[in-house]
Amino acid sequence: MSDIDLSIAGPVAHITLNRPETLNALRRQTFEELTDAIATLAADRSVRAMVLTGSGRAFCSGADLSDPMMGNHLPLEERPAACAAVLDTLMNRTIRAIRNAPFPTVAAVNGVAAGGGAGLALAADIVVAGKSGRFVQTFTPKLALVPDLGSTWHLARHLGRARALGLVLSGEVLDGERAAALGLIWKCVPDEELAAEAGRIAEQLAAGPNTAQLAARRLVDAAFDNDFDQQLDLERDAQASLAATEHVQEAMLAFKEKRAARFPDR
């Protein structure tokens, strides 16, 4: 792999976008390497959490507009189909891989996360930004396009219509502190603490009960669309599915013995 760095330290995997000369812009190879790396980690049952970050002074500047995957070299009449195909088979495939990873994911946003880079970061379960972190929706005001890679889903649900549409239409920069204050991300920390804080969160998640973590992810995502009674039913079903698991038995025993629980690998 050349566009990303992948390392595993104990139960935590670290993926770093590694095109600092382009502010980690996303080209076809980047998406392919990300998807392949997550598939590799998913098959490794000892991996229990993942951190995604960028190298250099940016998290990700969005899609590499010079890459042929963007279809700018094609005749105009061929571009709509090419755009749909690349989103379906390449970009959204990567976002779904992160969103549906069989372990919790943490994004550590260093510097700018622009356009598709914002969607990439927000696909993680927990997003932590440094104070230099910046989320920018460049699509509509700069490119006459709309946000993709799930950005509209996150912005609308976490910020509400007024703020979401304001950011999309204006392209206003949302810094890490304000993103945290508005509830778009989990927290903002000093830049020099970002890597350590993301690692600490990932280690904490890696030590936790994977089955319950994934069930909680599904419940929280479903809560945006369910009414109250539907959500109660979904919670009931999830709780019942967990009640007899090995993880719950270990948690109960650890509570009784006044010790930290030791959950087995996935």
Backbone as CSV, one residue per row, in Angstrom:
resi,resn,N_x,N_y,N_z,CA_x,CA_y,CA_z,C_x,C_y,C_z
1,MET,0.838,-1.192,0.000,0.000,0.000,0.000,0.878,1.248,0.000
2,SER,0.487,2.229,-0.807,1.266,3.456,-0.851,0.451,4.668,-0.435
3,ASP,-0.874,4.612,-0.580,-1.708,5.759,-0.226,-2.091,5.773,1.246
4,ILE,-1.981,4.626,1.897,-2.284,4.565,3.328,-1.191,3.781,4.038
5,ASP,-1.064,4.039,5.325,-0.229,3.213,6.198,-1.153,2.437,7.132
6,LEU,-0.897,1.162,7.282,-1.693,0.316,8.166,-0.778,-0.340,9.182
7,SER,-1.118,-0.202,10.446,-0.368,-0.869,11.499,-1.341,-1.383,12.540
8,ILE,-0.915,-2.410,13.255,-1.739,-2.986,14.312,-0.898,-3.071,15.576
9,ALA,-1.408,-2.480,16.644,-0.731,-2.529,17.936,-1.682,-3.178,18.927
10,GLY,-1.452,-4.436,19.229,-2.363,-5.158,20.103,-3.728,-5.266,19.449
11,PRO,-4.784,-4.851,20.149,-6.129,-4.973,19.593,-6.568,-3.769,18.757
12,VAL,-5.691,-2.766,18.598,-6.071,-1.537,17.898,-5.313,-1.412,16.583
13,ALA,-6.066,-1.213,15.502,-5.475,-0.974,14.186,-5.431,0.527,13.925
14,HIS,-4.391,0.962,13.240,-4.236,2.377,12.891,-4.097,2.489,11.378
15,ILE,-4.980,3.266,10.756,-4.890,3.558,9.325,-4.618,5.047,9.168
16,THR,-3.557,5.368,8.435,-3.189,6.762,8.204,-3.190,7.047,6.713
17,LEU,-3.977,8.016,6.288,-3.923,8.468,4.898,-2.546,9.073,4.669
18,ASN,-1.882,8.645,3.595,-0.474,8.996,3.446,-0.179,9.605,2.079
19,ARG,-0.873,10.708,1.798,-0.550,11.516,0.618,-0.424,12.976,1.073
20,PRO,0.512,13.258,1.973,0.571,14.602,2.551,0.813,15.698,1.522
21,GLU,1.444,15.351,0.408,1.713,16.354,-0.630,0.431,16.852,-1.284
22,THR,-0.674,16.095,-1.160,-1.973,16.504,-1.693,-2.973,16.782,-0.574
23,LEU,-2.493,16.938,0.628,-3.349,17.029,1.817,-4.247,15.806,1.910
24,ASN,-3.642,14.658,1.525,-4.318,13.352,1.615,-5.592,13.289,0.782
25,ALA,-5.538,13.866,-0.418,-6.678,13.793,-1.329,-6.955,12.340,-1.698
26,LEU,-8.217,12.064,-1.959,-8.671,10.698,-2.208,-8.722,10.403,-3.706
27,ARG,-7.892,9.480,-4.143,-7.968,9.005,-5.524,-8.465,7.559,-5.517
28,ARG,-8.633,6.980,-6.704,-9.142,5.612,-6.784,-8.299,4.669,-5.928
29,GLN,-6.997,4.782,-6.019,-6.131,3.879,-5.267,-6.344,4.015,-3.767
30,THR,-6.590,5.240,-3.293,-6.815,5.452,-1.866,-8.055,4.715,-1.401
31,PHE,-9.147,4.881,-2.151,-10.382,4.186,-1.787,-10.185,2.669,-1.800
32,GLU,-9.522,2.170,-2.826,-9.315,0.725,-2.916,-8.481,0.208,-1.754
33,GLU,-7.430,0.942,-1.403,-6.578,0.505,-0.299,-7.320,0.572,1.032
34,LEU,-8.130,1.601,1.225,-8.905,1.698,2.461,-9.876,0.525,2.596
35,THR,-10.592,0.228,1.522,-11.562,-0.868,1.572,-10.867,-2.193,1.814
36,ASP,-9.754,-2.418,1.127,-9.009,-3.670,1.317,-8.462,-3.779,2.735
37,ALA,-7.962,-2.667,3.269,-7.394,-2.693,4.620,-8.464,-3.027,5.652
38,ILE,-9.634,-2.441,5.515,-10.695,-2.714,6.485,-11.162,-4.157,6.369
39,ALA,-11.206,-4.694,5.141,-11.562,-6.107,4.968,-10.537,-7.007,5.655
40,THR,-9.263,-6.657,5.542,-8.210,-7.423,6.210,-8.379,-7.371,7.722
41,LEU,-8.673,-6.187,8.243,-8.858,-6.044,9.685,-10.107,-6.783,10.164
42,ALA,-11.155,-6.760,9.344,-12.386,-7.453,9.720,-12.158,-8.950,9.854
43,ALA,-11.239,-9.477,9.053,-10.945,-10.909,9.106,-10.025,-11.279,10.262
44,ASP,-9.391,-10.291,10.868,-8.480,-10.522,11.991,-9.264,-10.352,13.285
45,ARG,-9.638,-11.445,13.908,-10.534,-11.385,15.063,-9.872,-10.784,16.302
46,SER,-8.556,-10.596,16.253,-7.888,-9.957,17.386,-8.006,-8.438,17.342
47,VAL,-8.394,-7.873,16.180,-8.564,-6.422,16.054,-9.922,-6.042,16.627
48,ARG,-9.914,-5.129,17.592,-11.142,-4.786,18.311,-11.509,-3.305,18.214
49,ALA,-10.663,-2.503,17.558,-10.963,-1.088,17.351,-10.010,-0.554,16.291
50,MET,-10.374,0.582,15.684,-9.561,1.149,14.616,-9.519,2.665,14.738
51,VAL,-8.360,3.241,14.457,-8.184,4.690,14.395,-7.851,5.068,12.961
52,LEU,-8.539,6.080,12.429,-8.283,6.603,11.087,-7.849,8.051,11.212
53,THR,-6.719,8.399,10.602,-6.225,9.776,10.658,-5.483,10.095,9.373
54,GLY,-4.940,11.315,9.288,-4.194,11.732,8.113,-2.763,12.084,8.468
55,SER,-1.875,11.979,7.499,-0.478,12.352,7.722,-0.272,13.822,7.370
56,GLY,0.744,14.403,7.968,1.052,15.794,7.672,0.094,16.755,8.336
57,ARG,-0.248,17.834,7.633,-1.014,18.919,8.241,-2.504,18.883,7.923
58,ALA,-2.994,17.767,7.360,-4.419,17.672,7.039,-4.923,16.260,7.277
59,PHE,-6.217,16.165,7.567,-6.863,14.858,7.598,-7.114,14.399,6.167
60,CYS,-7.867,15.171,5.410,-8.155,14.811,4.019,-8.802,15.995,3.327
61,SER,-8.285,16.360,2.173,-8.791,17.515,1.429,-9.919,17.163,0.475
62,GLY,-10.395,15.909,0.522,-11.482,15.499,-0.353,-10.979,14.748,-1.564
63,ALA,-11.844,14.595,-2.550,-11.492,13.836,-3.751,-10.397,14.533,-4.541
64,ASP,-9.510,13.742,-5.106,-8.457,14.254,-5.985,-9.072,14.524,-7.347
65,LEU,-9.316,15.790,-7.653,-10.031,16.148,-8.875,-9.220,15.863,-10.135
66,SER,-7.934,15.585,-9.993,-7.111,15.261,-11.154,-7.137,13.773,-11.487
67,ASP,-7.738,12.958,-10.609,-7.752,11.516,-10.833,-8.791,11.147,-11.891
68,PRO,-8.471,10.200,-12.776,-9.427,9.809,-13.821,-10.752,9.286,-13.278
69,MET,-10.768,8.819,-12.036,-12.028,8.303,-11.492,-13.127,9.361,-11.504
70,MET,-12.747,10.641,-11.507,-13.738,11.703,-11.468,-14.468,11.868,-12.794
71,GLY,-13.936,11.281,-13.855,-14.614,11.299,-15.152,-14.525,12.608,-15.902
72,ASN,-13.657,13.508,-15.472,-13.563,14.805,-16.142,-12.981,14.713,-17.548
73,HIS,-12.380,13.580,-17.867,-11.812,13.381,-19.201,-12.839,12.841,-20.190
74,LEU,-14.016,12.469,-19.713,-15.024,11.841,-20.551,-15.877,12.876,-21.272
75,PRO,-16.488,12.491,-22.388,-17.472,13.379,-23.021,-18.603,13.690,-22.038
76,LEU,-19.185,14.862,-22.157,-20.191,15.299,-21.194,-21.333,14.308,-21.037
77,GLU,-21.759,13.707,-22.139,-22.906,12.808,-22.069,-22.600,11.520,-21.303
78,GLU,-21.324,11.204,-21.110,-20.943,9.983,-20.394,-20.687,10.222,-18.907
79,ARG,-20.602,11.465,-18.507,-20.190,11.763,-17.141,-21.227,11.390,-16.073
80,PRO,-22.520,11.607,-16.288,-23.469,11.224,-15.236,-23.395,9.749,-14.864
81,ALA,-23.369,8.855,-15.846,-23.294,7.422,-15.556,-21.977,7.062,-14.890
82,ALA,-20.885,7.692,-15.344,-19.579,7.415,-14.753,-19.537,7.879,-13.301
83,CYS,-20.160,9.032,-13.022,-20.210,9.551,-11.652,-20.973,8.589,-10.742
84,ALA,-22.139,8.135,-11.183,-22.931,7.205,-10.380,-22.172,5.915,-10.131
85,ALA,-21.473,5.423,-11.157,-20.747,4.158,-11.025,-19.604,4.266,-10.029
86,VAL,-18.862,5.371,-10.084,-17.717,5.490,-9.180,-18.175,5.672,-7.740
87,LEU,-19.294,6.347,-7.544,-19.831,6.473,-6.188,-20.303,5.119,-5.673
88,ASP,-21.029,4.394,-6.501,-21.578,3.100,-6.076,-20.505,2.065,-5.794
89,THR,-19.590,1.912,-6.740,-18.664,0.774,-6.686,-17.344,1.088,-5.995
90,LEU,-17.056,2.346,-5.742,-15.754,2.708,-5.171,-15.911,3.502,-3.872
91,MET,-16.424,4.716,-3.983,-16.444,5.614,-2.831,-17.387,5.133,-1.734
92,ASN,-18.645,4.871,-2.108,-19.610,4.453,-1.091,-19.270,3.087,-0.518
93,ARG,-18.586,2.280,-1.282,-18.128,0.981,-0.776,-17.177,1.169,0.400
94,THR,-16.300,2.149,0.290,-15.379,2.432,1.389,-16.115,2.978,2.604
95,ILE,-17.036,3.904,2.383,-17.788,4.487,3.494,-18.586,3.410,4.214
96,ARG,-19.211,2.518,3.458,-19.975,1.433,4.088,-19.054,0.490,4.859
97,ALA,-17.851,0.282,4.350,-16.907,-0.590,5.063,-16.561,-0.006,6.424
98,ILE,-16.365,1.305,6.493,-16.078,1.947,7.775,-17.314,1.916,8.661
99,ARG,-18.437,2.283,8.087,-19.684,2.385,8.850,-20.117,1.041,9.415
100,ASN,-19.839,-0.034,8.686,-20.282,-1.363,9.104,-19.141,-2.237,9.611
101,ALA,-18.013,-1.634,9.932,-16.875,-2.411,10.432,-17.286,-3.214,11.662
102,PRO,-16.784,-4.442,11.808,-17.177,-5.283,12.940,-16.439,-4.935,14.227
103,PHE,-16.079,-3.675,14.361,-15.421,-3.149,15.561,-15.652,-1.641,15.575
104,PRO,-15.559,-0.983,16.724,-15.725,0.473,16.777,-14.591,1.186,16.045
105,THR,-14.930,2.332,15.458,-13.954,3.106,14.700,-13.864,4.521,15.252
106,VAL,-12.646,5.066,15.238,-12.374,6.414,15.744,-11.666,7.192,14.647
107,ALA,-12.162,8.382,14.336,-11.463,9.273,13.401,-10.772,10.364,14.197
108,ALA,-9.488,10.574,13.919,-8.715,11.642,14.543,-8.443,12.697,13.475
109,VAL,-9.180,13.798,13.539,-9.143,14.812,12.478,-8.086,15.853,12.793
110,ASN,-6.996,15.766,12.066,-5.887,16.711,12.175,-5.954,17.652,10.986
111,GLY,-6.170,18.943,11.214,-6.252,19.869,10.099,-7.567,19.730,9.350
112,VAL,-7.537,20.056,8.070,-8.776,20.162,7.311,-9.347,18.798,6.944
113,ALA,-10.681,18.694,7.028,-11.443,17.582,6.467,-12.459,18.234,5.541
114,ALA,-12.138,18.267,4.264,-12.942,19.029,3.307,-13.664,18.099,2.349
115,GLY,-14.868,18.492,1.944,-15.609,17.721,0.954,-15.759,16.274,1.379
116,GLY,-15.317,15.367,0.498,-15.377,13.952,0.816,-14.550,13.580,2.035
117,GLY,-13.568,14.386,2.374,-12.782,14.130,3.577,-13.619,14.261,4.828
118,ALA,-14.592,15.200,4.817,-15.498,15.325,5.956,-16.392,14.095,6.055
119,GLY,-16.895,13.622,4.903,-17.715,12.419,4.916,-16.956,11.211,5.408
120,LEU,-15.686,11.129,5.030,-14.847,10.022,5.476,-14.684,10.037,6.988
121,ALA,-14.410,11.207,7.553,-14.243,11.315,9.005,-15.535,10.992,9.735
122,LEU,-16.645,11.535,9.257,-17.920,11.382,9.956,-18.474,9.965,9.855
123,ALA,-17.910,9.144,8.979,-18.336,7.745,8.896,-17.905,6.949,10.126
124,ALA,-16.917,7.452,10.858,-16.443,6.747,12.052,-17.464,6.844,13.177
125,ASP,-17.390,5.910,14.113,-18.310,5.914,15.247,-18.055,7.087,16.180
126,ILE,-16.797,7.379,16.430,-16.418,8.493,17.297,-15.419,9.359,16.545
127,VAL,-15.685,10.668,16.508,-14.801,11.607,15.812,-14.212,12.576,16.834
128,VAL,-12.880,12.642,16.854,-12.156,13.576,17.710,-11.345,14.487,16.805
129,ALA,-11.396,15.771,17.045,-10.635,16.719,16.235,-9.630,17.454,17.094
130,GLY,-8.513,17.808,16.486,-7.603,18.736,17.131,-8.134,20.146,16.975
131,LYS,-7.586,21.082,17.711,-8.062,22.467,17.615,-7.835,23.048,16.222
132,SER,-6.893,22.485,15.476,-6.691,22.934,14.090,-7.628,22.219,13.129
133,GLY,-8.419,21.284,13.634,-9.347,20.552,12.779,-10.397,21.487,12.189
134,ARG,-10.732,21.256,10.916,-11.715,22.106,10.235,-12.543,21.235,9.297
135,PHE,-13.840,21.381,9.372,-14.765,20.659,8.510,-15.344,21.656,7.506
136,VAL,-15.175,21.345,6.223,-15.587,22.295,5.184,-16.383,21.559,4.113
137,GLN,-17.584,22.060,3.830,-18.421,21.501,2.767,-18.197,22.313,1.494
138,THR,-17.230,21.879,0.708,-16.818,22.635,-0.482,-17.673,22.352,-1.706
139,PHE,-18.471,21.298,-1.675,-19.137,20.816,-2.889,-19.977,21.888,-3.593
140,THR,-20.967,22.429,-2.886,-21.953,23.279,-3.558,-21.398,24.648,-3.932
141,PRO,-20.800,25.403,-2.996,-20.327,26.739,-3.384,-19.104,26.732,-4.289
142,LYS,-18.256,25.711,-4.192,-17.008,25.699,-4.952,-17.082,24.876,-6.236
143,LEU,-17.863,23.788,-6.217,-17.846,22.844,-7.337,-19.195,22.700,-8.032
144,ALA,-20.214,23.392,-7.517,-21.568,23.297,-8.080,-22.102,21.868,-8.012
145,LEU,-21.686,21.134,-6.971,-22.147,19.771,-6.724,-22.820,19.716,-5.359
146,VAL,-23.160,18.526,-4.917,-23.751,18.366,-3.583,-22.839,17.489,-2.738
147,PRO,-22.908,17.601,-1.416,-22.103,16.735,-0.550,-22.446,15.266,-0.777
148,ASP,-21.424,14.419,-0.635,-21.640,12.973,-0.774,-20.879,12.244,0.330
149,LEU,-20.689,10.954,0.166,-20.038,10.096,1.163,-20.729,10.181,2.523
150,GLY,-22.046,10.408,2.499,-22.814,10.411,3.736,-22.867,11.733,4.468
151,SER,-22.250,12.775,3.914,-22.179,14.050,4.646,-23.554,14.627,4.945
152,THR,-24.484,14.573,3.992,-25.797,15.169,4.248,-26.533,14.414,5.353
153,TRP,-26.327,13.113,5.425,-26.956,12.294,6.482,-26.480,12.766,7.850
154,HIS,-25.177,12.921,7.997,-24.614,13.333,9.284,-24.982,14.776,9.630
155,LEU,-24.829,15.671,8.661,-25.091,17.078,8.952,-26.536,17.304,9.360
156,ALA,-27.476,16.726,8.612,-28.886,16.941,8.915,-29.266,16.356,10.266
157,ARG,-28.799,15.162,10.573,-29.195,14.492,11.809,-28.528,15.078,13.042
158,HIS,-27.288,15.497,12.904,-26.563,15.982,14.074,-26.719,17.485,14.302
159,LEU,-26.953,18.240,13.216,-26.992,19.693,13.341,-28.369,20.286,13.124
160,GLY,-29.302,19.548,12.515,-30.603,20.097,12.164,-30.559,20.772,10.796
161,ARG,-31.740,21.018,10.242,-31.835,21.526,8.879,-31.166,22.887,8.703
162,ALA,-31.417,23.801,9.616,-30.911,25.160,9.440,-29.387,25.195,9.375
163,ARG,-28.735,24.543,10.330,-27.273,24.560,10.342,-26.713,23.724,9.200
164,ALA,-27.329,22.575,8.937,-26.827,21.713,7.869,-26.869,22.438,6.528
165,LEU,-28.012,23.007,6.204,-28.141,23.680,4.921,-27.290,24.935,4.861
166,GLY,-27.165,25.625,5.989,-26.292,26.796,6.020,-24.858,26.447,5.689
167,LEU,-24.352,25.358,6.278,-22.977,24.941,6.006,-22.811,24.462,4.565
168,VAL,-23.799,23.716,4.070,-23.707,23.177,2.708,-23.730,24.294,1.670
169,LEU,-24.613,25.257,1.836,-24.766,26.310,0.830,-23.678,27.369,0.915
170,SER,-23.193,27.641,2.125,-22.198,28.702,2.284,-20.770,28.212,2.169
171,GLY,-20.540,26.948,2.528,-19.171,26.457,2.573,-18.394,27.008,3.746
172,GLU,-19.088,27.560,4.737,-18.421,28.126,5.915,-17.606,27.057,6.631
173,VAL,-16.435,27.449,7.095,-15.551,26.531,7.810,-16.076,26.322,9.230
174,LEU,-16.179,25.046,9.609,-16.594,24.688,10.965,-15.362,24.154,11.684
175,ASP,-14.844,24.907,12.639,-13.627,24.456,13.319,-13.948,23.364,14.326
176,GLY,-12.902,22.716,14.824,-13.086,21.565,15.696,-13.863,21.884,16.951
177,GLU,-13.582,23.033,17.576,-14.269,23.387,18.807,-15.756,23.602,18.571
178,ARG,-16.101,24.291,17.477,-17.517,24.533,17.205,-18.208,23.243,16.772
179,ALA,-17.510,22.400,16.012,-18.098,21.114,15.617,-18.459,20.283,16.835
180,ALA,-17.609,20.323,17.848,-17.903,19.594,19.080,-19.051,20.254,19.840
181,ALA,-19.051,21.582,19.907,-20.096,22.300,20.633,-21.466,22.072,20.004
182,LEU,-21.518,21.920,18.682,-22.783,21.714,17.979,-23.216,20.254,17.966
183,GLY,-22.326,19.356,18.393,-22.684,17.953,18.439,-22.390,17.172,17.176
184,LEU,-21.625,17.745,16.251,-21.273,17.014,15.037,-20.232,15.943,15.324
185,ILE,-19.333,16.227,16.286,-18.275,15.293,16.648,-18.269,15.100,18.161
186,TRP,-17.484,14.133,18.621,-17.455,13.798,20.048,-16.740,14.859,20.864
187,LYS,-15.528,15.237,20.458,-14.790,16.223,21.249,-13.678,16.843,20.429
188,CYS,-13.175,17.962,20.936,-12.024,18.661,20.360,-10.958,18.771,21.433
189,VAL,-9.722,18.485,21.060,-8.617,18.511,22.018,-7.459,19.304,21.418
190,PRO,-6.520,19.738,22.235,-5.322,20.392,21.676,-4.637,19.495,20.658
191,ASP,-4.070,20.105,19.632,-3.466,19.332,18.547,-2.442,18.325,19.057
192,GLU,-1.648,18.751,20.018,-0.575,17.879,20.496,-1.115,16.679,21.280
193,GLU,-2.386,16.716,21.639,-2.985,15.603,22.385,-3.859,14.706,21.509
194,LEU,-4.031,15.074,20.233,-5.002,14.381,19.391,-4.683,12.899,19.221
195,ALA,-3.460,12.578,18.827,-3.115,11.180,18.579,-3.269,10.340,19.838
196,ALA,-2.804,10.885,20.962,-2.892,10.135,22.215,-4.340,9.945,22.641
197,GLU,-5.160,10.980,22.462,-6.557,10.876,22.874,-7.316,9.883,21.998
198,ALA,-7.087,9.927,20.690,-7.734,8.957,19.804,-7.291,7.543,20.146
199,GLY,-6.007,7.378,20.432,-5.510,6.060,20.825,-6.100,5.593,22.134
200,ARG,-6.251,6.526,23.082,-6.832,6.156,24.378,-8.277,5.691,24.216
201,ILE,-9.042,6.423,23.408,-10.430,6.039,23.169,-10.499,4.671,22.500
202,ALA,-9.631,4.463,21.501,-9.637,3.177,20.796,-9.262,2.030,21.735
203,GLU,-8.293,2.260,22.596,-7.918,1.221,23.556,-9.073,0.907,24.499
204,GLN,-9.773,1.943,24.938,-10.921,1.738,25.812,-12.003,0.926,25.092
205,LEU,-12.265,1.270,23.848,-13.265,0.534,23.073,-12.820,-0.900,22.825
206,ALA,-11.526,-1.076,22.561,-11.005,-2.419,22.283,-11.146,-3.339,23.483
207,ALA,-11.146,-2.775,24.668,-11.285,-3.581,25.880,-12.743,-3.893,26.209
208,GLY,-13.662,-3.307,25.429,-15.074,-3.446,25.738,-15.736,-4.628,25.055
209,PRO,-17.038,-4.810,25.312,-17.798,-5.933,24.750,-18.237,-5.646,23.319
210,ASN,-17.591,-6.259,22.369,-17.827,-5.972,20.951,-19.272,-6.192,20.541
211,THR,-19.907,-7.267,21.028,-21.274,-7.553,20.618,-22.216,-6.430,21.029
212,ALA,-22.074,-5.922,22.232,-22.925,-4.832,22.697,-22.600,-3.532,21.979
213,GLN,-21.318,-3.296,21.684,-20.934,-2.073,20.980,-21.607,-1.996,19.605
214,LEU,-21.585,-3.092,18.860,-22.182,-3.097,17.526,-23.699,-2.989,17.605
215,ALA,-24.288,-3.627,18.610,-25.735,-3.506,18.789,-26.116,-2.067,19.132
216,ALA,-25.313,-1.413,19.967,-25.577,-0.021,20.329,-25.472,0.881,19.104
217,ARG,-24.510,0.625,18.236,-24.380,1.401,16.996,-25.657,1.288,16.165
218,ARG,-26.153,0.086,16.006,-27.368,-0.113,15.205,-28.572,0.586,15.833
219,LEU,-28.673,0.533,17.155,-29.788,1.181,17.838,-29.753,2.703,17.664
220,VAL,-28.598,3.295,17.860,-28.492,4.750,17.753,-28.801,5.206,16.330
221,ASP,-28.292,4.494,15.337,-28.577,4.868,13.949,-30.064,4.729,13.637
222,ALA,-30.702,3.691,14.135,-32.120,3.466,13.863,-33.004,4.493,14.560
223,ALA,-32.523,5.066,15.661,-33.340,5.984,16.453,-33.742,7.233,15.674
224,PHE,-32.969,7.589,14.650,-33.314,8.769,13.864,-34.602,8.582,13.061
225,ASP,-34.909,7.340,12.737,-36.049,7.066,11.860,-37.226,6.422,12.579
226,ASN,-37.004,5.807,13.720,-38.081,5.124,14.445,-38.891,6.089,15.289
227,ASP,-40.160,5.754,15.495,-40.892,6.468,16.534,-40.548,5.813,17.876
228,PHE,-41.081,6.355,18.963,-40.672,5.903,20.296,-40.994,4.424,20.523
229,ASP,-42.200,4.011,20.147,-42.577,2.617,20.357,-41.731,1.668,19.520
230,GLN,-41.410,2.063,18.291,-40.541,1.232,17.451,-39.162,1.089,18.072
231,GLN,-38.683,2.180,18.655,-37.354,2.116,19.262,-37.364,1.259,20.518
232,LEU,-38.435,1.345,21.296,-38.551,0.469,22.460,-38.515,-1.003,22.034
233,ASP,-39.215,-1.327,20.962,-39.222,-2.710,20.479,-37.834,-3.129,20.001
234,LEU,-37.147,-2.206,19.331,-35.806,-2.532,18.835,-34.834,-2.734,19.995
235,GLU,-34.938,-1.899,21.021,-34.103,-2.062,22.220,-34.393,-3.411,22.892
236,ARG,-35.680,-3.741,22.977,-36.055,-5.030,23.576,-35.392,-6.190,22.838
237,ASP,-35.486,-6.162,21.516,-34.944,-7.267,20.722,-33.423,-7.340,20.848
238,ALA,-32.769,-6.175,20.843,-31.314,-6.158,20.970,-30.887,-6.665,22.340
239,GLN,-31.586,-6.224,23.370,-31.244,-6.647,24.724,-31.414,-8.163,24.878
240,ALA,-32.517,-8.676,24.331,-32.766,-10.114,24.428,-31.704,-10.917,23.692
241,SER,-31.223,-10.384,22.547,-30.208,-11.101,21.779,-28.869,-11.147,22.497
242,LEU,-28.646,-10.201,23.418,-27.374,-10.129,24.141,-27.402,-10.860,25.485
243,ALA,-28.591,-11.090,26.006,-28.733,-11.508,27.408,-27.957,-12.766,27.769
244,ALA,-27.837,-13.703,26.842,-27.177,-14.976,27.161,-25.784,-15.085,26.545
245,THR,-25.230,-13.975,26.061,-23.937,-14.047,25.395,-22.795,-14.234,26.396
246,GLU,-21.676,-14.675,25.873,-20.474,-14.867,26.690,-20.015,-13.551,27.305
247,HIS,-20.185,-12.471,26.556,-19.757,-11.170,27.064,-20.571,-10.755,28.291
248,VAL,-21.867,-10.961,28.247,-22.698,-10.598,29.395,-22.357,-11.462,30.601
249,GLN,-22.127,-12.739,30.388,-21.777,-13.615,31.501,-20.470,-13.174,32.153
250,GLU,-19.497,-12.785,31.321,-18.227,-12.303,31.859,-18.411,-10.983,32.595
251,ALA,-19.238,-10.082,32.050,-19.466,-8.797,32.698,-20.103,-8.975,34.074
252,MET,-21.075,-9.864,34.158,-21.739,-10.112,35.438,-20.787,-10.726,36.462
253,LEU,-19.958,-11.655,35.991,-18.998,-12.289,36.891,-17.955,-11.282,37.378
254,ALA,-17.491,-10.430,36.454,-16.508,-9.421,36.837,-17.093,-8.441,37.845
255,PHE,-18.353,-8.063,37.658,-19.022,-7.166,38.611,-19.101,-7.813,39.992
256,LYS,-19.451,-9.082,39.996,-19.562,-9.812,41.269,-18.209,-9.927,41.957
257,GLU,-17.157,-10.151,41.161,-15.820,-10.345,41.725,-15.058,-9.035,41.899
258,LYS,-15.716,-7.913,41.563,-15.109,-6.582,41.721,-13.781,-6.471,40.979
259,ARG,-13.799,-6.826,39.712,-12.615,-6.738,38.845,-13.038,-6.239,37.475
260,ALA,-12.038,-5.867,36.664,-12.335,-5.461,35.285,-12.709,-6.680,34.458
261,ALA,-13.713,-6.516,33.609,-14.121,-7.618,32.743,-13.053,-7.878,31.689
262,ARG,-12.923,-9.134,31.306,-11.972,-9.543,30.274,-12.755,-10.184,29.130
263,PHE,-13.074,-9.381,28.124,-13.904,-9.870,27.034,-13.037,-10.565,25.986
264,PRO,-13.491,-11.707,25.462,-12.707,-12.434,24.461,-12.679,-11.692,23.134
265,ASP,-11.765,-12.109,22.235,-11.691,-11.526,20.902,-13.006,-11.700,20.177
266,ARG,-13.168,-10.903,19.116,-14.395,-11.009,18.341,-14.612,-12.430,17.845
